[in-house]
PDB file of C-alpha atoms in Angstrom:
ATOM      1  CA  MET A   1     -32.155  13.567  -6.047  1.00 96.00           C
ATOM      2  CA  LYS A   2     -30.662  10.207  -7.029  1.00 98.00           C
ATOM      3  CA  VAL A   3     -28.629   8.336  -4.418  1.00 98.00           C
ATOM      4  CA  LEU A   4     -26.304   5.359  -4.854  1.00 98.00           C
ATOM      5  CA  VAL A   5     -25.231   3.342  -1.809  1.00 98.00           C
ATOM      6  CA  ILE A   6     -22.449   0.805  -2.404  1.00 98.00           C
ATOM      7  CA  GLY A   7     -22.183  -1.596   0.501  1.00 97.00           C
ATOM      8  CA  ALA A   8     -25.855  -1.078   1.347  1.00 97.00           C
ATOM      9  CA  ALA A   9     -26.230  -4.483   3.029  1.00 96.00           C
ATOM     10  CA  GLY A  10     -23.590  -3.685   5.626  1.00 93.00           C
ATOM     11  CA  MET A  11     -24.343  -2.376   9.092  1.00 94.00           C
ATOM     12  CA  ILE A  12     -23.641   1.284   8.369  1.00 96.00           C
ATOM     13  CA  GLY A  13     -25.411   1.086   5.010  1.00 97.00           C
ATOM     14  CA  ARG A  14     -28.567  -0.332   6.589  1.00 96.00           C
ATOM     15  CA  LYS A  15     -28.580   2.233   9.371  1.00 97.00           C
ATOM     16  CA  LEU A  16     -27.914   5.078   6.949  1.00 98.00           C
ATOM     17  CA  LEU A  17     -30.912   4.024   4.872  1.00 97.00           C
ATOM     18  CA  GLU A  18     -33.105   3.762   7.964  1.00 96.00           C
ATOM     19  CA  GLN A  19     -32.185   7.341   8.848  1.00 97.00           C
ATOM     20  CA  VAL A  20     -32.852   8.576   5.311  1.00 97.00           C
ATOM     21  CA  ALA A  21     -36.250   6.859   5.414  1.00 96.00           C
ATOM     22  CA  LYS A  22     -37.120   8.523   8.732  1.00 95.00           C
ATOM     23  CA  THR A  23     -35.852  11.987   7.714  1.00 95.00           C
ATOM     24  CA  PRO A  24     -36.605  12.511   4.010  1.00 87.00           C
ATOM     25  CA  ASN A  25     -34.559  15.723   3.555  1.00 93.00           C
ATOM     26  CA  ILE A  26     -31.553  14.646   5.612  1.00 96.00           C
ATOM     27  CA  LEU A  27     -29.382  14.451   2.474  1.00 96.00           C
ATOM     28  CA  GLY A  28     -30.385  17.961   1.440  1.00 95.00           C
ATOM     29  CA  ALA A  29     -33.338  17.105  -0.826  1.00 95.00           C
ATOM     30  CA  PRO A  30     -35.981  14.388  -1.161  1.00 93.00           C
ATOM     31  CA  VAL A  31     -34.714  11.115  -2.620  1.00 96.00           C
ATOM     32  CA  SER A  32     -36.279  10.520  -6.033  1.00 95.00           C
ATOM     33  CA  GLY A  33     -34.251   7.425  -6.930  1.00 97.00           C
ATOM     34  CA  LEU A  34     -32.227   5.016  -4.861  1.00 97.00           C
ATOM     35  CA  THR A  35     -29.808   2.344  -6.071  1.00 98.00           C
ATOM     36  CA  LEU A  36     -28.594  -0.110  -3.427  1.00 98.00           C
ATOM     37  CA  VAL A  37     -25.848  -2.606  -4.179  1.00 98.00           C
ATOM     38  CA  ASP A  38     -23.677  -5.068  -2.277  1.00 97.00           C
ATOM     39  CA  VAL A  39     -22.201  -8.506  -2.840  1.00 95.00           C
ATOM     40  CA  ILE A  40     -25.449  -9.850  -1.392  1.00 96.00           C
ATOM     41  CA  GLU A  41     -28.692  -8.193  -2.442  1.00 97.00           C
ATOM     42  CA  PRO A  42     -29.577  -5.451   0.050  1.00 97.00           C
ATOM     43  CA  ALA A  43     -33.079  -4.502   1.115  1.00 96.00           C
ATOM     44  CA  ALA A  44     -34.594  -1.031   1.093  1.00 96.00           C
ATOM     45  CA  PRO A  45     -36.560   0.343   4.059  1.00 95.00           C
ATOM     46  CA  ALA A  46     -40.300   0.117   3.440  1.00 95.00           C
ATOM     47  CA  ALA A  47     -40.637   3.904   3.167  1.00 95.00           C
ATOM     48  CA  LEU A  48     -38.153   3.951   0.285  1.00 95.00           C
ATOM     49  CA  ALA A  49     -39.108   0.687  -1.433  1.00 95.00           C
ATOM     50  CA  ASP A  50     -41.005   2.354  -4.276  1.00 96.00           C
ATOM     51  CA  LYS A  51     -37.938   4.458  -5.139  1.00 96.00           C
ATOM     52  CA  ALA A  52     -35.304   1.758  -4.729  1.00 97.00           C
ATOM     53  CA  LYS A  53     -33.525  -0.649  -7.032  1.00 97.00           C
ATOM     54  CA  CYS A  54     -31.616  -3.343  -5.126  1.00 98.00           C
ATOM     55  CA  GLN A  55     -29.066  -5.678  -6.640  1.00 96.00           C
ATOM     56  CA  ALA A  56     -26.212  -8.018  -5.778  1.00 97.00           C
ATOM     57  CA  LEU A  57     -23.097  -6.636  -7.448  1.00 96.00           C
ATOM     58  CA  ASP A  58     -19.328  -6.747  -6.999  1.00 95.00           C
ATOM     59  CA  LEU A  59     -17.996  -3.295  -7.854  1.00 95.00           C
ATOM     60  CA  SER A  60     -14.652  -4.733  -8.946  1.00 94.00           C
ATOM     61  CA  THR A  61     -16.138  -6.871 -11.752  1.00 95.00           C
ATOM     62  CA  ASP A  62     -15.929  -5.645 -15.350  1.00 95.00           C
ATOM     63  CA  GLY A  63     -18.661  -3.169 -16.239  1.00 96.00           C
ATOM     64  CA  ALA A  64     -20.216  -3.007 -12.767  1.00 97.00           C
ATOM     65  CA  ALA A  65     -19.156   0.555 -11.961  1.00 98.00           C
ATOM     66  CA  GLU A  66     -20.104   1.805 -15.421  1.00 98.00           C
ATOM     67  CA  ALA A  67     -23.607   0.359 -15.100  1.00 97.00           C
ATOM     68  CA  LEU A  68     -24.151   2.104 -11.769  1.00 98.00           C
ATOM     69  CA  ILE A  69     -22.821   5.466 -12.923  1.00 98.00           C
ATOM     70  CA  ALA A  70     -24.849   5.375 -16.136  1.00 98.00           C
ATOM     71  CA  GLU A  71     -27.808   6.287 -13.911  1.00 97.00           C
ATOM     72  CA  ARG A  72     -25.927   9.469 -12.900  1.00 98.00           C
ATOM     73  CA  PRO A  73     -26.543   9.487  -9.150  1.00 98.00           C
ATOM     74  CA  ASP A  74     -26.181  12.870  -7.430  1.00 98.00           C
ATOM     75  CA  ILE A  75     -24.758  11.450  -4.194  1.00 98.00           C
ATOM     76  CA  ILE A  76     -22.680   8.283  -3.933  1.00 98.00           C
ATOM     77  CA  PHE A  77     -21.857   6.601  -0.638  1.00 98.00           C
ATOM     78  CA  ASN A  78     -19.026   4.092  -1.082  1.00 98.00           C
ATOM     79  CA  LEU A  79     -19.214   2.011   2.104  1.00 98.00           C
ATOM     80  CA  ALA A  80     -18.099  -1.328   0.639  1.00 94.00           C
ATOM     81  CA  ALA A  81     -14.902  -2.991   1.819  1.00 93.00           C
ATOM     82  CA  VAL A  82     -13.156  -6.210   2.626  1.00 93.00           C
ATOM     83  CA  VAL A  83     -12.561  -5.584   6.326  1.00 87.00           C
ATOM     84  CA  SER A  84      -9.191  -5.355   8.033  1.00 83.00           C
ATOM     85  CA  GLY A  85      -8.530  -8.910   9.186  1.00 83.00           C
ATOM     86  CA  GLU A  86      -9.823 -10.422   5.941  1.00 90.00           C
ATOM     87  CA  ALA A  87      -7.845  -7.958   3.789  1.00 92.00           C
ATOM     88  CA  GLU A  88      -4.684  -8.943   5.672  1.00 90.00           C
ATOM     89  CA  ALA A  89      -5.392 -12.664   5.307  1.00 90.00           C
ATOM     90  CA  ASP A  90      -6.434 -12.530   1.627  1.00 96.00           C
ATOM     91  CA  PHE A  91      -4.081 -10.134  -0.178  1.00 97.00           C
ATOM     92  CA  ASP A  92      -5.645 -10.551  -3.628  1.00 97.00           C
ATOM     93  CA  LYS A  93      -9.224 -10.094  -2.455  1.00 97.00           C
ATOM     94  CA  GLY A  94      -8.384  -7.028  -0.380  1.00 96.00           C
ATOM     95  CA  TYR A  95      -6.729  -5.208  -3.258  1.00 97.00           C
ATOM     96  CA  ARG A  96      -9.340  -6.292  -5.783  1.00 97.00           C
ATOM     97  CA  VAL A  97     -12.301  -5.066  -3.743  1.00 96.00           C
ATOM     98  CA  ASN A  98     -10.861  -2.184  -1.739  1.00 97.00           C
ATOM     99  CA  LEU A  99      -8.589  -0.686  -4.398  1.00 97.00           C
ATOM    100  CA  ASP A 100      -9.636  -1.923  -7.839  1.00 97.00           C
ATOM    101  CA  GLY A 101     -13.337  -1.485  -7.089  1.00 97.00           C
ATOM    102  CA  GLY A 102     -12.832   2.037  -5.759  1.00 97.00           C
ATOM    103  CA  ARG A 103     -10.729   3.091  -8.730  1.00 98.00           C
ATOM    104  CA  ALA A 104     -13.218   1.561 -11.162  1.00 98.00           C
ATOM    105  CA  LEU A 105     -15.924   3.736  -9.612  1.00 98.00           C
ATOM    106  CA  LEU A 106     -13.845   6.895 -10.004  1.00 98.00           C
ATOM    107  CA  GLU A 107     -12.990   6.061 -13.596  1.00 98.00           C
ATOM    108  CA  ALA A 108     -16.626   5.363 -14.447  1.00 98.00           C
ATOM    109  CA  ILE A 109     -17.523   8.810 -13.105  1.00 98.00           C
ATOM    110  CA  ARG A 110     -14.734  10.419 -15.143  1.00 98.00           C
ATOM    111  CA  HIS A 111     -15.827   8.735 -18.348  1.00 98.00           C
ATOM    112  CA  GLU A 112     -19.489   9.633 -17.765  1.00 98.00           C
ATOM    113  CA  GLY A 113     -18.466  13.262 -17.232  1.00 98.00           C
ATOM    114  CA  GLN A 114     -16.551  13.236 -20.525  1.00 98.00           C
ATOM    115  CA  ARG A 115     -19.716  12.125 -22.277  1.00 97.00           C
ATOM    116  CA  GLU A 116     -21.870  14.834 -20.693  1.00 97.00           C
ATOM    117  CA  ALA A 117     -21.198  17.198 -17.786  1.00 98.00           C
ATOM    118  CA  TYR A 118     -21.452  15.272 -14.523  1.00 98.00           C
ATOM    119  CA  LYS A 119     -19.921  15.873 -11.073  1.00 98.00           C
ATOM    120  CA  PRO A 120     -21.472  13.837  -8.244  1.00 98.00           C
ATOM    121  CA  ARG A 121     -20.723  14.070  -4.556  1.00 98.00           C
ATOM    122  CA  LEU A 122     -18.772  10.982  -3.490  1.00 98.00           C
ATOM    123  CA  ILE A 123     -18.513  10.121   0.214  1.00 98.00           C
ATOM    124  CA  PHE A 124     -15.987   7.401   0.956  1.00 98.00           C
ATOM    125  CA  ALA A 125     -15.797   5.317   4.136  1.00 98.00           C
ATOM    126  CA  SER A 126     -12.140   5.370   5.118  1.00 98.00           C
ATOM    127  CA  SER A 127     -10.515   4.283   8.384  1.00 94.00           C
ATOM    128  CA  VAL A 128      -8.068   5.085  11.180  1.00 91.00           C
ATOM    129  CA  ALA A 129      -6.057   2.228   9.658  1.00 90.00           C
ATOM    130  CA  VAL A 130      -4.496   4.745   7.231  1.00 94.00           C
ATOM    131  CA  PHE A 131      -2.187   5.668  10.130  1.00 93.00           C
ATOM    132  CA  GLY A 132       0.695   3.556  11.381  1.00 90.00           C
ATOM    133  CA  ALA A 133       2.971   3.581  14.400  1.00 87.00           C
ATOM    134  CA  PRO A 134       4.914   5.274  15.874  1.00 91.00           C
ATOM    135  CA  PHE A 135       2.300   7.825  16.892  1.00 90.00           C
ATOM    136  CA  PRO A 136       2.313  11.037  18.883  1.00 92.00           C
ATOM    137  CA  GLU A 137       0.226  11.048  22.072  1.00 88.00           C
ATOM    138  CA  LYS A 138      -2.643  12.551  20.075  1.00 94.00           C
ATOM    139  CA  ILE A 139      -2.782  12.409  16.291  1.00 96.00           C
ATOM    140  CA  GLY A 140      -3.643  15.791  14.822  1.00 96.00           C
ATOM    141  CA  ASP A 141      -4.946  16.694  11.394  1.00 96.00           C
ATOM    142  CA  GLU A 142      -1.434  17.228  10.031  1.00 94.00           C
ATOM    143  CA  PHE A 143      -0.097  13.748  10.882  1.00 96.00           C
ATOM    144  CA  PHE A 144       1.040  11.745   7.856  1.00 94.00           C
ATOM    145  CA  THR A 145      -0.385   8.417   6.704  1.00 94.00           C
ATOM    146  CA  THR A 146       1.947   5.414   6.960  1.00 93.00           C
ATOM    147  CA  PRO A 147      -0.391   2.395   7.211  1.00 93.00           C
ATOM    148  CA  LEU A 148       0.983  -0.876   8.523  1.00 89.00           C
ATOM    149  CA  THR A 149      -1.715  -3.148   7.058  1.00 90.00           C
ATOM    150  CA  SER A 150      -2.897  -3.889   3.537  1.00 95.00           C
ATOM    151  CA  TYR A 151      -6.368  -2.642   4.488  1.00 93.00           C
ATOM    152  CA  GLY A 152      -4.976   0.695   5.657  1.00 94.00           C
ATOM    153  CA  THR A 153      -2.867   0.982   2.515  1.00 97.00           C
ATOM    154  CA  GLN A 154      -5.884   0.351   0.291  1.00 98.00           C
ATOM    155  CA  LYS A 155      -7.911   2.999   2.119  1.00 98.00           C
ATOM    156  CA  ALA A 156      -5.061   5.524   1.932  1.00 98.00           C
ATOM    157  CA  ILE A 157      -4.675   5.048  -1.834  1.00 98.00           C
ATOM    158  CA  ILE A 158      -8.379   5.661  -2.451  1.00 98.00           C
ATOM    159  CA  GLU A 159      -8.211   8.765  -0.233  1.00 98.00           C
ATOM    160  CA  LEU A 160      -5.455  10.163  -2.451  1.00 98.00           C
ATOM    161  CA  LEU A 161      -7.423   9.371  -5.597  1.00 98.00           C
ATOM    162  CA  ILE A 162     -10.532  11.077  -4.213  1.00 98.00           C
ATOM    163  CA  ALA A 163      -8.498  14.196  -3.435  1.00 98.00           C
ATOM    164  CA  ASP A 164      -6.998  14.232  -6.938  1.00 98.00           C
ATOM    165  CA  TYR A 165     -10.264  13.567  -8.769  1.00 98.00           C
ATOM    166  CA  SER A 166     -11.857  16.349  -6.692  1.00 98.00           C
ATOM    167  CA  ARG A 167      -8.988  18.703  -7.545  1.00 98.00           C
ATOM    168  CA  ARG A 168      -9.536  17.935 -11.217  1.00 98.00           C
ATOM    169  CA  GLY A 169     -13.262  18.709 -10.901  1.00 98.00           C
ATOM    170  CA  ILE A 170     -14.336  15.149 -11.732  1.00 98.00           C
ATOM    171  CA  ILE A 171     -16.096  14.618  -8.400  1.00 98.00           C
ATOM    172  CA  ASP A 172     -16.883  16.577  -5.265  1.00 98.00           C
ATOM    173  CA  GLY A 173     -15.472  14.012  -2.880  1.00 98.00           C
ATOM    174  CA  VAL A 174     -14.640  13.553   0.783  1.00 98.00           C
ATOM    175  CA  SER A 175     -13.127  10.648   2.710  1.00 98.00           C
ATOM    176  CA  ILE A 176     -14.566  10.017   6.158  1.00 98.00           C
ATOM    177  CA  ARG A 177     -11.965   8.353   8.379  1.00 98.00           C
ATOM    178  CA  LEU A 178     -14.101   6.308  10.711  1.00 96.00           C
ATOM    179  CA  PRO A 179     -13.153   5.388  14.259  1.00 95.00           C
ATOM    180  CA  THR A 180     -13.753   1.763  15.157  1.00 92.00           C
ATOM    181  CA  ILE A 181     -17.542   1.522  15.274  1.00 94.00           C
ATOM    182  CA  CYS A 182     -18.777   0.065  18.535  1.00 96.00           C
ATOM    183  CA  VAL A 183     -21.036  -1.553  19.544  1.00 96.00           C
ATOM    184  CA  ARG A 184     -21.649  -3.203  16.173  1.00 94.00           C
ATOM    185  CA  PRO A 185     -24.949  -5.135  16.104  1.00 94.00           C
ATOM    186  CA  GLY A 186     -25.361  -8.610  14.668  1.00 86.00           C
ATOM    187  CA  LYS A 187     -22.841 -11.411  14.500  1.00 79.00           C
ATOM    188  CA  PRO A 188     -19.030 -11.064  14.676  1.00 74.00           C
ATOM    189  CA  ASN A 189     -17.339 -10.301  11.345  1.00 72.00           C
ATOM    190  CA  ALA A 190     -13.789 -10.798  10.060  1.00 70.00           C
ATOM    191  CA  ALA A 191     -12.547  -7.388  11.200  1.00 77.00           C
ATOM    192  CA  ALA A 192      -9.533  -7.561  13.499  1.00 80.00           C
ATOM    193  CA  SER A 193     -11.275  -4.910  15.611  1.00 87.00           C
ATOM    194  CA  GLY A 194     -14.391  -7.061  16.058  1.00 90.00           C
ATOM    195  CA  PHE A 195     -13.578  -8.026  19.640  1.00 95.00           C
ATOM    196  CA  PHE A 196     -14.103  -4.415  20.777  1.00 96.00           C
ATOM    197  CA  SER A 197     -17.803  -4.918  20.047  1.00 97.00           C
ATOM    198  CA  ASN A 198     -17.960  -8.608  20.929  1.00 96.00           C
ATOM    199  CA  ILE A 199     -16.926  -8.071  24.564  1.00 97.00           C
ATOM    200  CA  LEU A 200     -19.911  -5.760  25.022  1.00 97.00           C
ATOM    201  CA  ARG A 201     -22.568  -7.080  22.631  1.00 97.00           C
ATOM    202  CA  GLU A 202     -22.541 -10.718  23.708  1.00 96.00           C
ATOM    203  CA  PRO A 203     -22.454 -10.140  27.494  1.00 97.00           C
ATOM    204  CA  LEU A 204     -25.372  -7.696  27.206  1.00 97.00           C
ATOM    205  CA  VAL A 205     -27.522 -10.621  26.038  1.00 96.00           C
ATOM    206  CA  GLY A 206     -26.059 -13.164  28.433  1.00 96.00           C
ATOM    207  CA  GLN A 207     -23.547 -14.768  26.088  1.00 96.00           C
ATOM    208  CA  GLU A 208     -19.830 -15.378  26.514  1.00 96.00           C
ATOM    209  CA  ALA A 209     -17.286 -13.314  24.540  1.00 95.00           C
ATOM    210  CA  VAL A 210     -13.582 -13.794  23.857  1.00 95.00           C
ATOM    211  CA  LEU A 211     -11.052 -11.013  24.515  1.00 96.00           C
ATOM    212  CA  PRO A 212      -7.828 -11.618  22.499  1.00 96.00           C
ATOM    213  CA  VAL A 213      -5.802  -8.594  23.712  1.00 96.00           C
ATOM    214  CA  ASP A 214      -4.686  -7.035  26.990  1.00 95.00           C
ATOM    215  CA  ASP A 215      -6.992  -4.779  29.002  1.00 96.00           C
ATOM    216  CA  SER A 216      -4.487  -1.950  28.495  1.00 95.00           C
ATOM    217  CA  VAL A 217      -5.079  -1.759  24.722  1.00 95.00           C
ATOM    218  CA  ARG A 218      -6.390   1.703  23.832  1.00 94.00           C
ATOM    219  CA  HIS A 219      -8.348   2.611  20.724  1.00 94.00           C
ATOM    220  CA  TRP A 220     -10.579   5.268  19.092  1.00 95.00           C
ATOM    221  CA  PHE A 221     -14.347   4.649  19.013  1.00 97.00           C
ATOM    222  CA  ALA A 222     -17.721   5.983  17.914  1.00 98.00           C
ATOM    223  CA  SER A 223     -21.185   4.417  17.866  1.00 98.00           C
ATOM    224  CA  PRO A 224     -23.105   3.291  14.764  1.00 97.00           C
ATOM    225  CA  ARG A 225     -25.466   6.197  15.422  1.00 98.00           C
ATOM    226  CA  ALA A 226     -22.542   8.629  15.256  1.00 98.00           C
ATOM    227  CA  ALA A 227     -21.250   6.971  12.076  1.00 98.00           C
ATOM    228  CA  VAL A 228     -24.555   7.534  10.303  1.00 98.00           C
ATOM    229  CA  GLY A 229     -24.403  11.145  11.438  1.00 98.00           C
ATOM    230  CA  PHE A 230     -20.961  11.517   9.887  1.00 98.00           C
ATOM    231  CA  PHE A 231     -22.239  10.424   6.474  1.00 98.00           C
ATOM    232  CA  THR A 232     -25.467  12.423   6.490  1.00 98.00           C
ATOM    233  CA  HIS A 233     -23.565  15.534   7.585  1.00 98.00           C
ATOM    234  CA  ALA A 234     -20.994  14.992   4.823  1.00 98.00           C
ATOM    235  CA  ALA A 235     -23.823  14.804   2.269  1.00 98.00           C
ATOM    236  CA  THR A 236     -24.849  18.419   2.898  1.00 97.00           C
ATOM    237  CA  LEU A 237     -21.516  19.931   3.985  1.00 97.00           C
ATOM    238  CA  ASP A 238     -20.059  22.782   1.947  1.00 97.00           C
ATOM    239  CA  LEU A 239     -16.953  20.967   0.766  1.00 96.00           C
ATOM    240  CA  ALA A 240     -15.336  24.224  -0.278  1.00 95.00           C
ATOM    241  CA  LYS A 241     -14.703  24.657   3.457  1.00 96.00           C
ATOM    242  CA  VAL A 242     -12.792  21.359   3.471  1.00 97.00           C
ATOM    243  CA  GLY A 243     -10.355  22.619   0.858  1.00 96.00           C
ATOM    244  CA  PRO A 244      -7.966  20.392  -1.100  1.00 96.00           C
ATOM    245  CA  ARG A 245      -7.304  18.038   1.843  1.00 97.00           C
ATOM    246  CA  ARG A 246     -10.363  15.886   1.308  1.00 98.00           C
ATOM    247  CA  SER A 247      -9.733  13.346   4.097  1.00 98.00           C
ATOM    248  CA  LEU A 248     -11.252  14.071   7.500  1.00 98.00           C
ATOM    249  CA  MET A 249     -10.609  12.204  10.753  1.00 98.00           C
ATOM    250  CA  MET A 250     -13.927  11.879  12.529  1.00 98.00           C
ATOM    251  CA  PRO A 251     -14.473  12.721  16.206  1.00 98.00           C
ATOM    252  CA  GLY A 252     -14.566   9.867  18.667  1.00 98.00           C
ATOM    253  CA  LEU A 253     -13.705   8.603  22.099  1.00 97.00           C
ATOM    254  CA  SER A 254     -10.286   7.283  23.154  1.00 97.00           C
ATOM    255  CA  ALA A 255     -10.704   4.388  25.590  1.00 97.00           C
ATOM    256  CA  THR A 256      -8.926   1.250  26.770  1.00 97.00           C
ATOM    257  CA  VAL A 257     -10.388  -2.233  26.901  1.00 97.00           C
ATOM    258  CA  ALA A 258     -10.411  -1.767  30.685  1.00 98.00           C
ATOM    259  CA  ASP A 259     -12.524   1.392  30.196  1.00 98.00           C
ATOM    260  CA  GLN A 260     -14.952  -0.609  28.070  1.00 98.00           C
ATOM    261  CA  ILE A 261     -15.263  -3.326  30.684  1.00 98.00           C
ATOM    262  CA  ALA A 262     -15.724  -0.781  33.484  1.00 98.00           C
ATOM    263  CA  ALA A 263     -18.507   0.931  31.503  1.00 98.00           C
ATOM    264  CA  LEU A 264     -20.150  -2.441  30.842  1.00 98.00           C
ATOM    265  CA  GLU A 265     -20.123  -3.262  34.541  1.00 98.00           C
ATOM    266  CA  LYS A 266     -21.597   0.148  35.362  1.00 97.00           C
ATOM    267  CA  VAL A 267     -24.438  -0.358  32.887  1.00 97.00           C
ATOM    268  CA  ALA A 268     -25.089  -4.112  33.177  1.00 97.00           C
ATOM    269  CA  GLY A 269     -23.376  -5.274  36.373  1.00 97.00           C
ATOM    270  CA  PRO A 270     -20.665  -7.840  37.199  1.00 97.00           C
ATOM    271  CA  LYS A 271     -22.646 -10.747  35.726  1.00 97.00           C
ATOM    272  CA  ALA A 272     -22.054  -9.218  32.302  1.00 97.00           C
ATOM    273  CA  THR A 273     -18.327  -8.665  32.709  1.00 98.00           C
ATOM    274  CA  ALA A 274     -17.914 -12.206  34.083  1.00 97.00           C
ATOM    275  CA  LEU A 275     -18.878 -13.465  30.604  1.00 97.00           C
ATOM    276  CA  ILE A 276     -15.664 -12.073  29.060  1.00 98.00           C
ATOM    277  CA  ARG A 277     -13.112 -14.863  28.535  1.00 97.00           C
ATOM    278  CA  ARG A 278      -9.483 -13.879  27.944  1.00 96.00           C
ATOM    279  CA  GLU A 279      -7.774 -15.835  25.169  1.00 96.00           C
ATOM    280  CA  PRO A 280      -4.664 -14.024  23.841  1.00 95.00           C
ATOM    281  CA  ASP A 281      -4.289 -14.091  20.042  1.00 94.00           C
ATOM    282  CA  ALA A 282      -0.840 -13.054  18.795  1.00 93.00           C
ATOM    283  CA  THR A 283      -2.062 -12.240  15.267  1.00 89.00           C
ATOM    284  CA  ILE A 284      -4.780  -9.873  16.441  1.00 90.00           C
ATOM    285  CA  GLN A 285      -2.465  -8.389  19.060  1.00 91.00           C
ATOM    286  CA  GLY A 286       0.072  -7.650  16.336  1.00 87.00           C
ATOM    287  CA  ILE A 287      -2.467  -5.967  14.062  1.00 83.00           C
ATOM    288  CA  VAL A 288      -3.993  -3.862  16.836  1.00 84.00           C
ATOM    289  CA  ALA A 289      -0.558  -2.783  18.099  1.00 82.00           C
ATOM    290  CA  GLY A 290      -0.067  -0.866  14.856  1.00 78.00           C
ATOM    291  CA  TRP A 291      -3.301   1.115  15.156  1.00 81.00           C
ATOM    292  CA  PRO A 292      -3.674   4.675  16.459  1.00 87.00           C
ATOM    293  CA  CYS A 293      -5.463   5.199  19.752  1.00 91.00           C
ATOM    294  CA  ASP A 294      -6.142   8.924  20.234  1.00 96.00           C
ATOM    295  CA  PHE A 295      -6.874  11.879  17.974  1.00 97.00           C
ATOM    296  CA  ASP A 296      -7.372  15.619  17.981  1.00 97.00           C
ATOM    297  CA  PRO A 297      -9.782  15.961  15.006  1.00 98.00           C
ATOM    298  CA  LYS A 298     -10.102  19.757  15.039  1.00 98.00           C
ATOM    299  CA  ARG A 299     -11.022  20.116  11.369  1.00 98.00           C
ATOM    300  CA  ALA A 300     -13.988  17.738  11.566  1.00 98.00           C
ATOM    301  CA  ILE A 301     -15.249  19.257  14.815  1.00 98.00           C
ATOM    302  CA  GLU A 302     -15.031  22.769  13.357  1.00 98.00           C
ATOM    303  CA  LEU A 303     -17.012  21.500  10.345  1.00 98.00           C
ATOM    304  CA  GLY A 304     -19.817  20.272  12.616  1.00 98.00           C
ATOM    305  CA  PHE A 305     -19.150  16.525  12.978  1.00 98.00           C
ATOM    306  CA  THR A 306     -19.961  15.101  16.439  1.00 98.00           C
ATOM    307  CA  ALA A 307     -19.627  11.826  18.379  1.00 98.00           C
ATOM    308  CA  GLU A 308     -20.035  10.397  21.882  1.00 97.00           C
ATOM    309  CA  THR A 309     -17.918  11.489  24.849  1.00 95.00           C
ATOM    310  CA  SER A 310     -18.178   8.399  27.127  1.00 97.00           C
ATOM    311  CA  PHE A 311     -18.251   4.629  26.686  1.00 97.00           C
ATOM    312  CA  GLU A 312     -21.254   4.381  28.933  1.00 98.00           C
ATOM    313  CA  GLU A 313     -23.092   6.536  26.381  1.00 98.00           C
ATOM    314  CA  ILE A 314     -21.996   4.222  23.552  1.00 98.00           C
ATOM    315  CA  ILE A 315     -23.278   1.152  25.420  1.00 98.00           C
ATOM    316  CA  ARG A 316     -26.599   2.811  26.247  1.00 97.00           C
ATOM    317  CA  ILE A 317     -27.068   3.748  22.585  1.00 97.00           C
ATOM    318  CA  HIS A 318     -26.620   0.083  21.656  1.00 97.00           C
ATOM    319  CA  ILE A 319     -29.162  -0.997  24.279  1.00 97.00           C
ATOM    320  CA  GLU A 320     -31.647   1.595  23.024  1.00 97.00           C
ATOM    321  CA  ASP A 321     -31.138   1.013  19.289  1.00 96.00           C
ATOM    322  CA  GLU A 322     -30.617  -2.774  19.212  1.00 96.00           C
ATOM    323  CA  LEU A 323     -32.037  -4.323  22.398  1.00 95.00           C
ATOM    324  CA  GLY A 324     -35.276  -2.404  22.796  1.00 94.00           C
ATOM    325  CA  GLY A 325     -33.925  -0.768  25.942  1.00 93.00           C
ATOM    326  CA  GLN A 326     -33.578  -4.133  27.726  1.00 90.00           C
ATOM    327  CA  ILE A 327     -30.469  -5.945  28.963  1.00 89.00           C
ATOM    328  CA  GLY A 328     -30.573  -9.747  28.689  1.00 78.00           C
ATOM    329  CA  VAL A 329     -28.030 -10.663  31.355  1.00 69.00           C
TER     330      VAL A 329
END
């Protein structure tokens, strides 16, 4: 089986590949060929290095999508994106990467299928940002998409295209609407949601973190481990059970910033929470105010997707997966 991962240098891409390397049949069959691309050259896990081709590539540039699809991958993970804060700040870049790149990929698949029969599985990383306020207390599977950011709009458009190209038999596609992934390892990125991870990740290693919003802010979360599980499960899921509505809200945990801080104190003590410095940021507050905060994802749960049920569990997963089981505060 040939696998293409777009956005393979990102956090979820790297962790997905690590899981594939550890569990060879997790995508339904052994991987015979692996193409990994990102705007910086990604690296393959050692166990997959002999099967992998890694390259730096911008999907939105002329001919890039066609070159990737010419290899006719069986499963395509499209994880690449200009993240929320950056897409809002740089209108042109957000639409070029998040929309034009995604459509170029779909069109390359369509043209390859016109040349010779071809229908890959395409798994797209979407977001809760496809929803916009006002919200019900819990957002169910029937709630409409009215994004209030450019990033959310770009994701929603690609979701619609994936549903239509699947309906036309061009792809077998599904859009995975991710909760905010927390705790993200590594350094802060340009995502407006980055502080949700920062206020946990930095204090756990004895470093100060800035909190730009009120403690009362509520949001929808899942761990990186859960996110990888969403994508591997989607790779083997019978998509006939999904039907024509090819966008699925993933399970997660609804929690406030205060809940996060309380869980951090329970796991790491008051020395950790004392490292959180409150610096209100009106721009981030405005973006976050338009995001949903609680869901009732019945369809995904019935289809076998799972996530954490407490923030303490999310923090302990980060300590286990990223800190070798040790707290540095």
